JSON list of C-alpha atoms in Angstrom, two decimals:
[
{"chain": "A", "resi": 27, "resn": "UNK", "atom": "CA", "xyz": [-5.37, 21.09, 2.87]},
{"chain": "A", "resi": 28, "resn": "UNK", "atom": "CA", "xyz": [-5.75, 21.52, 6.21]},
{"chain": "A", "resi": 29, "resn": "UNK", "atom": "CA", "xyz": [-8.80, 21.80, 8.52]},
{"chain": "A", "resi": 30, "resn": "UNK", "atom": "CA", "xyz": [-9.53, 24.39, 10.93]},
{"chain": "A", "resi": 31, "resn": "UNK", "atom": "CA", "xyz": [-12.26, 23.33, 13.47]},
{"chain": "A", "resi": 32, "resn": "UNK", "atom": "CA", "xyz": [-14.33, 25.96, 15.44]},
{"chain": "A", "resi": 33, "resn": "UNK", "atom": "CA", "xyz": [-13.10, 27.71, 18.06]},
{"chain": "A", "resi": 34, "resn": "UNK", "atom": "CA", "xyz": [-13.33, 30.90, 20.74]},
{"chain": "A", "resi": 35, "resn": "UNK", "atom": "CA", "xyz": [-10.88, 33.96, 19.91]},
{"chain": "A", "resi": 36, "resn": "UNK", "atom": "CA", "xyz": [-9.22, 35.39, 23.36]},
{"chain": "A", "resi": 37, "resn": "UNK", "atom": "CA", "xyz": [-12.31, 38.23, 22.78]},
{"chain": "A", "resi": 38, "resn": "UNK", "atom": "CA", "xyz": [-14.83, 35.60, 23.03]},
{"chain": "A", "resi": 39, "resn": "UNK", "atom": "CA", "xyz": [-15.43, 36.00, 19.19]},
{"chain": "A", "resi": 40, "resn": "UNK", "atom": "CA", "xyz": [-16.92, 32.54, 17.84]},
{"chain": "A", "resi": 41, "resn": "UNK", "atom": "CA", "xyz": [-14.74, 31.55, 14.39]},
{"chain": "A", "resi": 42, "resn": "UNK", "atom": "CA", "xyz": [-16.78, 28.66, 12.52]},
{"chain": "A", "resi": 43, "resn": "UNK", "atom": "CA", "xyz": [-14.52, 25.63, 11.02]},
{"chain": "A", "resi": 44, "resn": "UNK", "atom": "CA", "xyz": [-12.73, 26.61, 7.56]},
{"chain": "A", "resi": 45, "resn": "UNK", "atom": "CA", "xyz": [-10.49, 24.53, 5.82]},
{"chain": "A", "resi": 46, "resn": "UNK", "atom": "CA", "xyz": [-7.24, 26.86, 4.33]},
{"chain": "A", "resi": 47, "resn": "UNK", "atom": "CA", "xyz": [-4.67, 26.31, 1.85]},
{"chain": "A", "resi": 48, "resn": "UNK", "atom": "CA", "xyz": [-1.10, 25.32, 3.30]},
{"chain": "A", "resi": 49, "resn": "UNK", "atom": "CA", "xyz": [1.92, 27.85, 3.36]},
{"chain": "A", "resi": 50, "resn": "UNK", "atom": "CA", "xyz": [2.97, 28.24, -0.37]},
{"chain": "A", "resi": 51, "resn": "UNK", "atom": "CA", "xyz": [0.12, 26.11, -1.82]},
{"chain": "A", "resi": 52, "resn": "UNK", "atom": "CA", "xyz": [-1.54, 29.21, -2.75]},
{"chain": "A", "resi": 53, "resn": "UNK", "atom": "CA", "xyz": [1.47, 29.91, -5.09]},
{"chain": "A", "resi": 54, "resn": "UNK", "atom": "CA", "xyz": [2.42, 26.61, -6.37]},
{"chain": "A", "resi": 55, "resn": "UNK", "atom": "CA", "xyz": [-1.21, 25.84, -7.34]},
{"chain": "A", "resi": 56, "resn": "UNK", "atom": "CA", "xyz": [-1.32, 28.89, -9.48]},
{"chain": "A", "resi": 57, "resn": "UNK", "atom": "CA", "xyz": [1.97, 28.32, -11.52]},
{"chain": "A", "resi": 58, "resn": "UNK", "atom": "CA", "xyz": [0.64, 24.56, -11.98]},
{"chain": "A", "resi": 59, "resn": "UNK", "atom": "CA", "xyz": [-2.66, 26.18, -13.10]},
{"chain": "A", "resi": 60, "resn": "UNK", "atom": "CA", "xyz": [-0.81, 28.76, -15.57]},
{"chain": "A", "resi": 61, "resn": "UNK", "atom": "CA", "xyz": [1.89, 25.83, -17.25]},
{"chain": "A", "resi": 62, "resn": "UNK", "atom": "CA", "xyz": [-1.24, 23.71, -17.80]},
{"chain": "A", "resi": 63, "resn": "UNK", "atom": "CA", "xyz": [-2.95, 26.45, -19.03]},
{"chain": "A", "resi": 64, "resn": "UNK", "atom": "CA", "xyz": [-0.06, 27.50, -21.45]},
{"chain": "A", "resi": 65, "resn": "UNK", "atom": "CA", "xyz": [0.07, 23.36, -22.24]},
{"chain": "A", "resi": 66, "resn": "UNK", "atom": "CA", "xyz": [-3.67, 23.77, -23.51]},
{"chain": "A", "resi": 67, "resn": "UNK", "atom": "CA", "xyz": [-3.42, 26.71, -25.19]},
{"chain": "A", "resi": 68, "resn": "UNK", "atom": "CA", "xyz": [-0.28, 26.30, -27.02]},
{"chain": "A", "resi": 69, "resn": "UNK", "atom": "CA", "xyz": [-1.03, 22.36, -28.26]},
{"chain": "A", "resi": 70, "resn": "UNK", "atom": "CA", "xyz": [-3.87, 23.37, -29.74]},
{"chain": "A", "resi": 71, "resn": "UNK", "atom": "CA", "xyz": [-3.20, 26.45, -32.01]},
{"chain": "A", "resi": 72, "resn": "UNK", "atom": "CA", "xyz": [-3.48, 26.00, -35.77]},
{"chain": "A", "resi": 73, "resn": "UNK", "atom": "CA", "xyz": [-2.35, 27.12, -38.98]},
{"chain": "A", "resi": 74, "resn": "UNK", "atom": "CA", "xyz": [-3.25, 30.37, -40.59]},
{"chain": "A", "resi": 75, "resn": "UNK", "atom": "CA", "xyz": [-5.42, 28.95, -43.59]},
{"chain": "A", "resi": 76, "resn": "UNK", "atom": "CA", "xyz": [-7.58, 26.80, -40.92]},
{"chain": "A", "resi": 77, "resn": "UNK", "atom": "CA", "xyz": [-6.26, 23.14, -41.57]},
{"chain": "A", "resi": 78, "resn": "UNK", "atom": "CA", "xyz": [-4.21, 21.43, -38.49]},
{"chain": "A", "resi": 79, "resn": "UNK", "atom": "CA", "xyz": [-0.73, 20.12, -39.67]},
{"chain": "A", "resi": 80, "resn": "UNK", "atom": "CA", "xyz": [-0.28, 17.64, -36.79]},
{"chain": "A", "resi": 81, "resn": "UNK", "atom": "CA", "xyz": [-2.27, 15.07, -38.43]},
{"chain": "A", "resi": 82, "resn": "UNK", "atom": "CA", "xyz": [-1.20, 11.98, -39.84]},
{"chain": "A", "resi": 83, "resn": "UNK", "atom": "CA", "xyz": [-2.01, 11.62, -43.52]},
{"chain": "A", "resi": 84, "resn": "UNK", "atom": "CA", "xyz": [-2.51, 7.98, -44.79]},
{"chain": "A", "resi": 85, "resn": "UNK", "atom": "CA", "xyz": [0.67, 5.68, -47.43]},
{"chain": "A", "resi": 86, "resn": "UNK", "atom": "CA", "xyz": [-1.91, 3.94, -47.99]},
{"chain": "A", "resi": 87, "resn": "UNK", "atom": "CA", "xyz": [-4.84, 3.12, -50.36]},
{"chain": "A", "resi": 88, "resn": "UNK", "atom": "CA", "xyz": [-7.37, 1.07, -48.94]},
{"chain": "A", "resi": 89, "resn": "UNK", "atom": "CA", "xyz": [-8.42, -1.55, -49.95]},
{"chain": "A", "resi": 90, "resn": "UNK", "atom": "CA", "xyz": [-5.13, -3.13, -50.12]},
{"chain": "A", "resi": 91, "resn": "UNK", "atom": "CA", "xyz": [-4.71, -5.32, -53.71]},
{"chain": "A", "resi": 92, "resn": "UNK", "atom": "CA", "xyz": [-1.52, -7.71, -53.97]},
{"chain": "A", "resi": 93, "resn": "UNK", "atom": "CA", "xyz": [-1.03, -9.19, -57.07]},
{"chain": "A", "resi": 94, "resn": "UNK", "atom": "CA", "xyz": [1.30, -11.67, -56.73]},
{"chain": "A", "resi": 95, "resn": "UNK", "atom": "CA", "xyz": [-1.46, -14.02, -55.05]},
{"chain": "A", "resi": 96, "resn": "UNK", "atom": "CA", "xyz": [-3.60, -15.69, -57.38]},
{"chain": "A", "resi": 97, "resn": "UNK", "atom": "CA", "xyz": [-7.10, -14.98, -57.50]},
{"chain": "A", "resi": 98, "resn": "UNK", "atom": "CA", "xyz": [-8.48, -18.52, -56.87]},
{"chain": "A", "resi": 99, "resn": "UNK", "atom": "CA", "xyz": [-10.58, -19.34, -53.86]},
{"chain": "A", "resi": 100, "resn": "UNK", "atom": "CA", "xyz": [-8.85, -20.19, -50.90]},
{"chain": "A", "resi": 101, "resn": "UNK", "atom": "CA", "xyz": [-8.83, -23.71, -50.05]},
{"chain": "A", "resi": 102, "resn": "UNK", "atom": "CA", "xyz": [-6.14, -24.25, -46.99]},
{"chain": "A", "resi": 103, "resn": "UNK", "atom": "CA", "xyz": [-7.12, -26.38, -44.23]},
{"chain": "A", "resi": 104, "resn": "UNK", "atom": "CA", "xyz": [-5.25, -25.01, -41.04]},
{"chain": "A", "resi": 105, "resn": "UNK", "atom": "CA", "xyz": [-3.51, -27.37, -39.63]},
{"chain": "A", "resi": 106, "resn": "UNK", "atom": "CA", "xyz": [-1.86, -27.39, -35.73]},
{"chain": "A", "resi": 107, "resn": "UNK", "atom": "CA", "xyz": [1.78, -26.50, -35.30]},
{"chain": "A", "resi": 108, "resn": "UNK", "atom": "CA", "xyz": [2.75, -29.04, -33.20]},
{"chain": "A", "resi": 109, "resn": "UNK", "atom": "CA", "xyz": [2.36, -32.75, -34.10]},
{"chain": "A", "resi": 110, "resn": "UNK", "atom": "CA", "xyz": [1.67, -33.96, -30.24]},
{"chain": "A", "resi": 111, "resn": "UNK", "atom": "CA", "xyz": [-1.41, -33.29, -28.31]},
{"chain": "A", "resi": 112, "resn": "UNK", "atom": "CA", "xyz": [-1.08, -30.75, -26.09]},
{"chain": "A", "resi": 113, "resn": "UNK", "atom": "CA", "xyz": [-2.75, -31.87, -22.77]},
{"chain": "A", "resi": 114, "resn": "UNK", "atom": "CA", "xyz": [-3.93, -29.31, -19.96]},
{"chain": "A", "resi": 115, "resn": "UNK", "atom": "CA", "xyz": [-4.33, -29.88, -16.37]},
{"chain": "A", "resi": 116, "resn": "UNK", "atom": "CA", "xyz": [-7.43, -29.95, -15.35]},
{"chain": "A", "resi": 117, "resn": "UNK", "atom": "CA", "xyz": [-7.78, -27.27, -11.70]},
{"chain": "A", "resi": 118, "resn": "UNK", "atom": "CA", "xyz": [-8.87, -29.34, -8.91]},
{"chain": "A", "resi": 119, "resn": "UNK", "atom": "CA", "xyz": [-10.98, -28.71, -5.58]},
{"chain": "A", "resi": 120, "resn": "UNK", "atom": "CA", "xyz": [-9.01, -27.16, -2.42]},
{"chain": "A", "resi": 121, "resn": "UNK", "atom": "CA", "xyz": [-9.49, -27.91, 0.33]},
{"chain": "A", "resi": 122, "resn": "UNK", "atom": "CA", "xyz": [-10.22, -25.57, 3.10]},
{"chain": "A", "resi": 123, "resn": "UNK", "atom": "CA", "xyz": [-6.96, -24.06, 5.46]},
{"chain": "A", "resi": 124, "resn": "UNK", "atom": "CA", "xyz": [-8.09, -24.32, 9.16]},
{"chain": "A", "resi": 125, "resn": "UNK", "atom": "CA", "xyz": [-8.22, -20.44, 10.51]},
{"chain": "A", "resi": 126, "resn": "UNK", "atom": "CA", "xyz": [-6.68, -19.99, 13.67]},
{"chain": "A", "resi": 127, "resn": "UNK", "atom": "CA", "xyz": [-9.62, -17.38, 15.75]},
{"chain": "A", "resi": 128, "resn": "UNK", "atom": "CA", "xyz": [-6.11, -15.87, 17.29]},
{"chain": "A", "resi": 129, "resn": "UNK", "atom": "CA", "xyz": [-3.60, -14.48, 15.38]},
{"chain": "A", "resi": 130, "resn": "UNK", "atom": "CA", "xyz": [-0.84, -14.75, 18.47]},
{"chain": "A", "resi": 131, "resn": "UNK", "atom": "CA", "xyz": [-0.27, -18.50, 19.59]},
{"chain": "A", "resi": 132, "resn": "UNK", "atom": "CA", "xyz": [-0.71, -19.58, 23.40]},
{"chain": "A", "resi": 133, "resn": "UNK", "atom": "CA", "xyz": [1.05, -21.02, 25.48]},
{"chain": "A", "resi": 134, "resn": "UNK", "atom": "CA", "xyz": [-1.03, -23.26, 27.84]},
{"chain": "A", "resi": 135, "resn": "UNK", "atom": "CA", "xyz": [2.18, -23.48, 30.47]},
{"chain": "A", "resi": 136, "resn": "UNK", "atom": "CA", "xyz": [2.01, -20.08, 30.89]},
{"chain": "A", "resi": 137, "resn": "UNK", "atom": "CA", "xyz": [-1.38, -20.21, 32.96]},
{"chain": "A", "resi": 138, "resn": "UNK", "atom": "CA", "xyz": [-0.74, -22.29, 35.92]},
{"chain": "A", "resi": 139, "resn": "UNK", "atom": "CA", "xyz": [-2.51, -25.15, 34.74]},
{"chain": "A", "resi": 140, "resn": "UNK", "atom": "CA", "xyz": [-1.29, -28.32, 34.94]},
{"chain": "A", "resi": 141, "resn": "UNK", "atom": "CA", "xyz": [-2.14, -30.00, 32.26]}
]
């Protein structure tokens, strides 16, 4: 949205600074708002009985019970999935790199010095 700075008209009338819509933006925003309202309006429609048929119905009865598993207490011991030890690298501190004070190369021979 462009901002128009304050100015004086040719007849001397002062005009305050203001913002204005870009050409065609008002029509486009009206269309977008109408589509958004239509989506909201049609998306929240309920049936005549007052229940919403779009809600999923659970297909499972809780609590879930497994009939094939014996009811004895579990005595399973967790075991590793590999037979060898897994070693992880320990992070080491990195040395700080020197940062140049200028971002361009300096050619000392162009300065005319006899070094």
